[in-house]
Coordinates of C-alpha atoms and ligand atoms in Angstrom, one line a residue:
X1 CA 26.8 -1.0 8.0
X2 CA 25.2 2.1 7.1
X3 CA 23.3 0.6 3.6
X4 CA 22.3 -2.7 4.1
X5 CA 21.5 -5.8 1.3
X6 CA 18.2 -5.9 2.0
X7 CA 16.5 -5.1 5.3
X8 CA 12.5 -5.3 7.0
X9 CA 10.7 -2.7 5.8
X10 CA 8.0 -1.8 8.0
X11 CA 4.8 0.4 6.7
X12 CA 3.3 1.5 10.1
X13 CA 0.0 -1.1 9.5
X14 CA 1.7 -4.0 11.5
X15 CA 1.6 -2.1 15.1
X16 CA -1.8 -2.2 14.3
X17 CA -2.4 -5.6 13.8
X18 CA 0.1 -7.0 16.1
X19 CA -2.2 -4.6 18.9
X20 CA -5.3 -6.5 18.0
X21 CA -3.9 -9.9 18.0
X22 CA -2.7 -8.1 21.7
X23 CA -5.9 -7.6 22.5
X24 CA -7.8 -10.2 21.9
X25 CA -4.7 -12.3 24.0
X26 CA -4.3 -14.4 21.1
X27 CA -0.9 -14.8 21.9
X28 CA -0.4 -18.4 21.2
X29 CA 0.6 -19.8 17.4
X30 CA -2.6 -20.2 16.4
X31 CA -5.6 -17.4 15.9
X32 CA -7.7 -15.2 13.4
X33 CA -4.8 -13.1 12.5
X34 CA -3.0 -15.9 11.6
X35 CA -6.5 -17.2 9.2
X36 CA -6.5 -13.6 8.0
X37 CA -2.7 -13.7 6.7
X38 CA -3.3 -16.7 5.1
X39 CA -6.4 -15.5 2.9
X40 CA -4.5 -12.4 2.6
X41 CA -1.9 -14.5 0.3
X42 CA -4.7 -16.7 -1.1
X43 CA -6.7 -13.7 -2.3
X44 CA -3.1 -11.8 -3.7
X45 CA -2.3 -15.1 -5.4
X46 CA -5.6 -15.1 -7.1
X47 CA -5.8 -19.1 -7.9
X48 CA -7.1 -21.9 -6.5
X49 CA -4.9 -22.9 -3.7
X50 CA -4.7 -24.2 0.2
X51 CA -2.1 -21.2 2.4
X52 CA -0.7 -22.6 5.5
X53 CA 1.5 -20.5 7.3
X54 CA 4.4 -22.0 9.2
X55 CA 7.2 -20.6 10.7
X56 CA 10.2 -20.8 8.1
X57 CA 9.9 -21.3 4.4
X58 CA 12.6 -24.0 5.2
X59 CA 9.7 -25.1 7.0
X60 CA 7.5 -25.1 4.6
X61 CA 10.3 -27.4 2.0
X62 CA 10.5 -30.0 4.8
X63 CA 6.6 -30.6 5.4
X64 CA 6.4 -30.4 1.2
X65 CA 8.7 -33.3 0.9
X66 CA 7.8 -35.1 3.9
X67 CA 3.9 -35.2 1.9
X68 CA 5.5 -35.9 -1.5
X69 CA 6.6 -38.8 -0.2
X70 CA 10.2 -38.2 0.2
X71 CA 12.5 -40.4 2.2
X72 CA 15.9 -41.9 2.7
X73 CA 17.9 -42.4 0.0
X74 CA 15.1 -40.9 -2.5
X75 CA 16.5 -38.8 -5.1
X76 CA 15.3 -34.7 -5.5
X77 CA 16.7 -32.6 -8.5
X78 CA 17.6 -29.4 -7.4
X79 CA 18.8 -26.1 -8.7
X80 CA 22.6 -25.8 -7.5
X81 CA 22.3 -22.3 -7.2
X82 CA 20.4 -21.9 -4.1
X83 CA 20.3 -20.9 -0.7
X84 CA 20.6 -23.5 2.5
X85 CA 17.2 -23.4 3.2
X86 CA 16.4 -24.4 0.5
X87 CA 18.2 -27.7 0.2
X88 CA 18.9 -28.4 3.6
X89 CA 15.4 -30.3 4.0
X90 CA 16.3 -32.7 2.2
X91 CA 19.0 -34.0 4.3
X92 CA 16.4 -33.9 7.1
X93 CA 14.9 -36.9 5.3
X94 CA 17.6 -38.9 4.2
X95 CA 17.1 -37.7 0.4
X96 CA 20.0 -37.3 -1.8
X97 CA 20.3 -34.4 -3.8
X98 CA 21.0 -34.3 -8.2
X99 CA 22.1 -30.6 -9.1
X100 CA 21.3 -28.5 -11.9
X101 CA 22.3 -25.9 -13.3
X102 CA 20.7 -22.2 -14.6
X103 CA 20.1 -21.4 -17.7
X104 CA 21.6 -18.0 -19.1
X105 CA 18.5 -16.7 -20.8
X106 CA 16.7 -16.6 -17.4
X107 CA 19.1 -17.8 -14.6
X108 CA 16.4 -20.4 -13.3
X109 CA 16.6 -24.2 -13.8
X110 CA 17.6 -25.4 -17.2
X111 CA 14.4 -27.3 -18.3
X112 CA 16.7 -28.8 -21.3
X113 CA 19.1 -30.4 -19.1
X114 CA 16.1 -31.6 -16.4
X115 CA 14.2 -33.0 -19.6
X116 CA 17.3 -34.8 -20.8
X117 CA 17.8 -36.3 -17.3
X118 CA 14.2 -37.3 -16.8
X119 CA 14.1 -39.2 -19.9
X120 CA 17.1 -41.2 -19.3
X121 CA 16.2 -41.6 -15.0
X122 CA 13.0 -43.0 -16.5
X123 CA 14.5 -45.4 -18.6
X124 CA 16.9 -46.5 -15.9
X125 CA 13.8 -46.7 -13.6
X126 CA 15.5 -44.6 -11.3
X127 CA 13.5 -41.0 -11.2
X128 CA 13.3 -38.9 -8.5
X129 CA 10.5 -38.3 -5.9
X130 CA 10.2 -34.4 -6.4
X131 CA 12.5 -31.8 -8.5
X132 CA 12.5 -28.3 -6.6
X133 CA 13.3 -25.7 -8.7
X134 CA 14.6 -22.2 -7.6
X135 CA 12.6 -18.5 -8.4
X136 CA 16.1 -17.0 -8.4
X137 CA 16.2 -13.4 -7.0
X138 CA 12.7 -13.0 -7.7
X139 CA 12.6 -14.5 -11.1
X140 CA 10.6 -17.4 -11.9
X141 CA 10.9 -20.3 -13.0
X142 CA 9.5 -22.4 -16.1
X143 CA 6.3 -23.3 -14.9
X144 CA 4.5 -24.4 -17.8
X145 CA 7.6 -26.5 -18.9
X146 CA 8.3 -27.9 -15.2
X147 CA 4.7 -28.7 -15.0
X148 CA 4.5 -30.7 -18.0
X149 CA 7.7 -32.8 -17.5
X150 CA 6.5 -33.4 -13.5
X151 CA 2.9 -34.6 -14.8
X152 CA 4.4 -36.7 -18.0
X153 CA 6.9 -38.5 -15.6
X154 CA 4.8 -38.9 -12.8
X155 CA 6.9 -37.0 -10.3
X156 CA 6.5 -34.5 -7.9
X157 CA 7.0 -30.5 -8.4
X158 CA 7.7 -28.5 -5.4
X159 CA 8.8 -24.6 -6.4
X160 CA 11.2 -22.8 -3.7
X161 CA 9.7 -19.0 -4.3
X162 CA 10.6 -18.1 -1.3
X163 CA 12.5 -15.4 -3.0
X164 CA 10.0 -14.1 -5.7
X165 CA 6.6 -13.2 -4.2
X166 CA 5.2 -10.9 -6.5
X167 CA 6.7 -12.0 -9.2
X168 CA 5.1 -13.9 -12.2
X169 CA 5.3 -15.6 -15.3
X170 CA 2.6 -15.7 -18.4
X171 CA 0.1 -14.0 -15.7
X172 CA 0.6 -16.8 -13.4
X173 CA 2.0 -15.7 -10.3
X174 CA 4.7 -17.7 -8.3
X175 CA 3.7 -19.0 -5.5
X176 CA 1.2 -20.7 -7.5
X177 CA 2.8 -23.4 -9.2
X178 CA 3.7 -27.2 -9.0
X179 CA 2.5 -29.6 -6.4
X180 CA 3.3 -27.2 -4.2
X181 CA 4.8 -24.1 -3.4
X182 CA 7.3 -22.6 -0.6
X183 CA 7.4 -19.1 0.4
X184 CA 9.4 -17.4 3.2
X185 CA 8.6 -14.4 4.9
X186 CA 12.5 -14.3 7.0
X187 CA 13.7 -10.9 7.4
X188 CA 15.6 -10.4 4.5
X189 CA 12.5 -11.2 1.8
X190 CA 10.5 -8.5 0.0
X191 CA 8.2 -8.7 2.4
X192 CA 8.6 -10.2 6.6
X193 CA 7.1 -11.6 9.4
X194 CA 9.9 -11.5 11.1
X195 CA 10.5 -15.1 10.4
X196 CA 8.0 -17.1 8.7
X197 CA 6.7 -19.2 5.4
X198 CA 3.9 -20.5 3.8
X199 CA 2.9 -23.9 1.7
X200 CA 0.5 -23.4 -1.3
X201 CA -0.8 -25.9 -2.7
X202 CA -3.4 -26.8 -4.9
X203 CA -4.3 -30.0 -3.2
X204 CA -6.4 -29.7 -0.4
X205 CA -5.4 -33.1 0.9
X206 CA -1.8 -31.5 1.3
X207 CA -2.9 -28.8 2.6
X208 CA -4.5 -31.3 5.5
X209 CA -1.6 -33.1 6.1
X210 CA 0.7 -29.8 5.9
X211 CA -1.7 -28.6 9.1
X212 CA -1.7 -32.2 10.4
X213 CA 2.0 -32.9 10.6
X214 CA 2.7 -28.9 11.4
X215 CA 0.9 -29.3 14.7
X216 CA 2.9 -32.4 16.3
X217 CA 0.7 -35.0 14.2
X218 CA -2.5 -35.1 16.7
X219 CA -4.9 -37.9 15.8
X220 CA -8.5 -37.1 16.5
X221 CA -9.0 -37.6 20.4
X222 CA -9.5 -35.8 23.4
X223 CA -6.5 -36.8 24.7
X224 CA -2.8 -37.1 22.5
X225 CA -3.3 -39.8 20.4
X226 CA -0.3 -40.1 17.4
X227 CA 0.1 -42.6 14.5
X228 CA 3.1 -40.7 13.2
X229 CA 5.5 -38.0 14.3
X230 CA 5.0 -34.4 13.3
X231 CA 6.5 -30.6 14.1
X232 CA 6.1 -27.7 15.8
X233 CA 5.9 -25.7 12.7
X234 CA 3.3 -23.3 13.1
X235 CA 3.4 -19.9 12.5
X236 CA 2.4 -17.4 15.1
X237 CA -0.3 -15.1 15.4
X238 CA 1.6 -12.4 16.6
X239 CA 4.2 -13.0 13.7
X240 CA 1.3 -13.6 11.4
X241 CA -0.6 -9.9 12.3
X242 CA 2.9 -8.6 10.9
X243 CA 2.8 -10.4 7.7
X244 CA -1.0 -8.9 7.5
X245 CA 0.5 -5.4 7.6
X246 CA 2.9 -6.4 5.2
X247 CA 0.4 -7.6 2.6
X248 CA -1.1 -3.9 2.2
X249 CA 2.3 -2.7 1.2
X250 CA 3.2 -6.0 -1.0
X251 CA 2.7 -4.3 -4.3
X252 CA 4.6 -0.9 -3.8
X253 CA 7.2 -3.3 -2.3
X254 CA 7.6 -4.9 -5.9
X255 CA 7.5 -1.5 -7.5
X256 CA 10.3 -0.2 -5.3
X257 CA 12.4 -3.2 -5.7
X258 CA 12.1 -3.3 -10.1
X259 CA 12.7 0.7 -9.6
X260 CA 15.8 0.1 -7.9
X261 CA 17.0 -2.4 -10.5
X262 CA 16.0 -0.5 -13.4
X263 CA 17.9 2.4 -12.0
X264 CA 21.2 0.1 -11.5
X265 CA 20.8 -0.7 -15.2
X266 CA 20.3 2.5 -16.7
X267 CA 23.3 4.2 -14.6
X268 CA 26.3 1.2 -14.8
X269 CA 25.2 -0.7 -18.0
X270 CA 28.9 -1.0 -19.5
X271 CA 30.7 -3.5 -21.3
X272 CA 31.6 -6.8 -19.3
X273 CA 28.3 -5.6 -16.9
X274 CA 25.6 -8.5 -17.5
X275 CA 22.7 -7.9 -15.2
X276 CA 19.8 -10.7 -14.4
X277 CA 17.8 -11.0 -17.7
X278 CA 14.0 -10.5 -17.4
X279 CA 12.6 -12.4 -20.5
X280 CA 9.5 -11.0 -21.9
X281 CA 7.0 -13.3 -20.5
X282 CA 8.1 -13.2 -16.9
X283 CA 7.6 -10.0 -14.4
X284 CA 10.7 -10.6 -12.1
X285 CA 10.3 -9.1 -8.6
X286 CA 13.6 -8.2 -8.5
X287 CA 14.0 -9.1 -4.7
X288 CA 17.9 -8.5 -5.1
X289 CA 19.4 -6.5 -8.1
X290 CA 22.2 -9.1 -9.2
X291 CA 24.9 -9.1 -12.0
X292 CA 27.7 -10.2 -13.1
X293 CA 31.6 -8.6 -13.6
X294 CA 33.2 -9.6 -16.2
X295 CA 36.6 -9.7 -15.4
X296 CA 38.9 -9.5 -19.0
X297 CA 36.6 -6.9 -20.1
X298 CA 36.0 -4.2 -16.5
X299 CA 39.6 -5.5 -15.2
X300 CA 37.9 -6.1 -12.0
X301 CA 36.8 -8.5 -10.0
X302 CA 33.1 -8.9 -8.3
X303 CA 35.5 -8.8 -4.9
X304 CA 37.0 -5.3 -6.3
X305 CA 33.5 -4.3 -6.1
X306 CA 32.2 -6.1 -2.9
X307 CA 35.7 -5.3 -1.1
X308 CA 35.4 -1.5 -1.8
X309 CA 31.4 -1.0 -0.5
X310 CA 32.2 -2.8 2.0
X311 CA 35.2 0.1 2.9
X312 CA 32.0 2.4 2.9
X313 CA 29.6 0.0 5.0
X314 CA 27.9 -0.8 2.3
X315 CA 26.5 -4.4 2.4
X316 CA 26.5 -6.1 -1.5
X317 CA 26.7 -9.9 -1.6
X318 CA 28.1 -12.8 -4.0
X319 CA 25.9 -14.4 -5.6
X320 CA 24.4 -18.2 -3.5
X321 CA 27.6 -20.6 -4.1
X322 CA 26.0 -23.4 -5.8
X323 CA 25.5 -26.4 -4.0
X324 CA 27.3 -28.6 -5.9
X325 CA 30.4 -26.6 -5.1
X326 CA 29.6 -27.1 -1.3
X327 CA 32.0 -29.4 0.6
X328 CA 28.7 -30.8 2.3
X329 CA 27.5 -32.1 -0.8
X330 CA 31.0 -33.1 -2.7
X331 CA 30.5 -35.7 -5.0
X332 CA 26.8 -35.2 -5.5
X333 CA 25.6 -36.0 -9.4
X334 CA 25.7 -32.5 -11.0
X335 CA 24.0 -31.4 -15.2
X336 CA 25.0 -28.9 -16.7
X337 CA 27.8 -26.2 -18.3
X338 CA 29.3 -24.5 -15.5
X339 CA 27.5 -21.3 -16.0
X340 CA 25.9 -21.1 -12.1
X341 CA 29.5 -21.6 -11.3
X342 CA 30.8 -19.1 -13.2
X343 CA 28.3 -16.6 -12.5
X344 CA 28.7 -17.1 -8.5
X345 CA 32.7 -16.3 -9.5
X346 CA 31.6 -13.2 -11.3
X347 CA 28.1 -12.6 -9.7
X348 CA 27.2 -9.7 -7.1
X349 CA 23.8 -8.4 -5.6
X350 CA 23.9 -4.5 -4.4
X351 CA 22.1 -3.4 -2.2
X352 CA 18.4 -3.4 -3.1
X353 CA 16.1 -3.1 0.3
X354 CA 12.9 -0.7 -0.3
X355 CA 13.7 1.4 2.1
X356 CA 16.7 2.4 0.9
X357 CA 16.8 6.1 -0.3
X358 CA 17.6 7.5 -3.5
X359 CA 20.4 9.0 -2.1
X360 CA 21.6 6.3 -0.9
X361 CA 21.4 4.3 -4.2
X362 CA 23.0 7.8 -5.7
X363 CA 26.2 6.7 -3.4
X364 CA 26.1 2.8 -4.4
X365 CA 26.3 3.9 -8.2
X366 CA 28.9 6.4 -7.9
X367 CA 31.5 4.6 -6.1
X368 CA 30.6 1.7 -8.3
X369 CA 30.6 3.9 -11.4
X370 CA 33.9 5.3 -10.4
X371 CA 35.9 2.0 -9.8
X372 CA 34.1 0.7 -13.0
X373 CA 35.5 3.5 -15.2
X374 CA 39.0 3.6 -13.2
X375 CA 39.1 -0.4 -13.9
X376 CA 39.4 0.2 -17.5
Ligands
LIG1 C1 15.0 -17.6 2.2 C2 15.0 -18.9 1.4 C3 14.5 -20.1 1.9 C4 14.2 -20.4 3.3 O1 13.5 -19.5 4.0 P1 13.6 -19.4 5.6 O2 12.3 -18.7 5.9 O3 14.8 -18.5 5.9 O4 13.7 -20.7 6.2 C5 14.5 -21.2 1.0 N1 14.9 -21.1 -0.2 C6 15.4 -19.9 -0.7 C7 15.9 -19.9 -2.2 C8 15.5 -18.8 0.1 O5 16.1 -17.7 -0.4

């Protein structure tokens, strides 16, 4: 592949900080690097909230449910349209997923439909434990409305942004919302560790049992004393000094990244084009540029597209099949229109890594821009 999707982006500060952790042979998961990362996020996400860094953002979903109180046979509403990590937690617990789908204004969770739901779960006394929400492609969600519905119905809200760091909605930024939040910092994200993620939370007694259960569940004693099983979920310092280089470079990271979309627009806005909406209240990080083909009105086909990069090693990507359409959860309960599953049949993210040159893009939008105007 000569032009990736998205790749690690390195800004020269993490040799640095991975040569002090070096130094100081804190080499093991846990050490001052690792503290220093997680204020680093605190300070950037400006609220009042508990950072524990772990070592996915999958990671960080399980130990969120596992403290919500998730377990088998427990219901969590979910956005369809998501990755695995995302969802895969909570068949580590037994939970059964109920899907939902986006809403075309924003492409995050329809409220309206999770509203609807909640009111008629709560009059069959069957609501869920948690709803986990997506920030799609650095967009995020409703908070305010999320919020509200969680707190009148008594259950718990865990936001996935583990694809929208920097992004924010009303001035709140996500990361910051819910019960708690999931980031991941895998290599693919805006900004890497390598591999890693972190829970936020604005409960500190979470934040406890996050560090509790994330260190194989150690009672107080000198020797290993548990009254319940835990993980080796910690993230490590070396991983950690990484992440701190990263966090000097997290806001021309989110520049980069809306450049690059705004650029897409501008050059291959045509009829049948819909790119990801960015209402006016919401800053979107724009992690990956996505949009939709239509076909009837380009007379192509996202694959046309995909297929033909691809010929020029150019990585692009469907959009996440929803999960609803996965044969591992076939028959799972699923609101909404069809519009997730219609935009993962038209739906394509180009390539949208900051590194990526502006020649580089020049060469994405031409070939695109070519076959677009051939199409019709
Ligand atoms: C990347 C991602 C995750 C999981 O993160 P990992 O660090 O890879 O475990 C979870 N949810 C979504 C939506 C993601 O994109």
């Amino acid at each position: 592949m000569r032009i990736y999707l998205s790749r690690p982006h390195m800004s020269g500060y993490e040799e640095q900080r991975v040569a002090e952790a070096f130094s100081s042979n804190y080499v093991a998961p846990l050490g001052p690097q690792l503290d220093a990362f997680e204020a680093s996020v605190r300070d950037y996400l400006g609220h009042d909230v508990h950072c524990i860094g772990l070592s996915s953002g999958s990671a960080a979903l399980h130990l969120a449910l596992r403290i919500a109180g998730v377990g088998p046979g427990d219901e969590v509403w979910i956005s369809s349209m998501t990755f695995a990590g995302g969802i895969f937690p909570v068949n580590y617990l037994g939970a059964v997923p109920r899907f939902f789908d986006l809403d075309r204004e924003n492409w995050t969770i329809d409220t309206r439909h999770v509203a609807e739901e909640l009111a008629k779960a709560a009059v069959e006394n069957r609501l869920p434990k948690a709803i986990v929400p997506t920030d799609l492609y650095g967009q995020s969600v409703d908070l305010s409305a999320l919020e509200a519905l969680a707190t009148h119905y008594g259950v718990r809200l865990i936001v996935d942004s583990a694809e929208s760091l920097g992004a924010s909605i009303g001035g709140r930024k996500a990361g910051t919302g819910g019960d708690a939040a999931v980031l991941s910092f895998n290599g693919n994200k805006i900004i890497t560790t390598s591999g890693g993620g972190m829970l936020v939370t604005r409960h500190k007694h979470w934040a406890d049992q996050a560090r509790f259960l994330a260190t194989q569940a150690r009672d107080p004693a000198p020797h290993y004393e548990h009254s319940t099983y835990g993980y080796n979920y910690r993230l490590s310092n070396i991983c950690a000094a990484i992440g701190l280089g990263q966090m000097q470079v997290l806001e021309a990271r989110v520049a980069r990244r809306r450049e690059i979309f705004t650029r897409y627009q501008r050059t291959l806005d045509r009829p049948g084009i819909t790119f990801m909406p960015e209402p006016s209240n919401r800053l979107s990080s724009r992690w990956l540029t996505a949009l939709a083909i239509d076909p009837e009105t380009t007379g192509l086909t996202r694959e046309d597209i995909r297929l033909m990069l691809l010929e020029h090693q150019i990585e692009s990507r469907p959009l996440w099949k929803p999960m609803h359409m996965q044969p591992l959860y076939a028959g799972a309960p699923y609101h909404g229109s069809g519009f997730d599953e219609r935009l993962f049949a038209n739906g394509l993210c180009l390539p949208s890594g900051s590194d990526m040159t502006d020649e580089q893009q020049d060469e994405v939008i031409e070939r695109v821009a070519v076959l677009l105007d051939m199409g019709r």
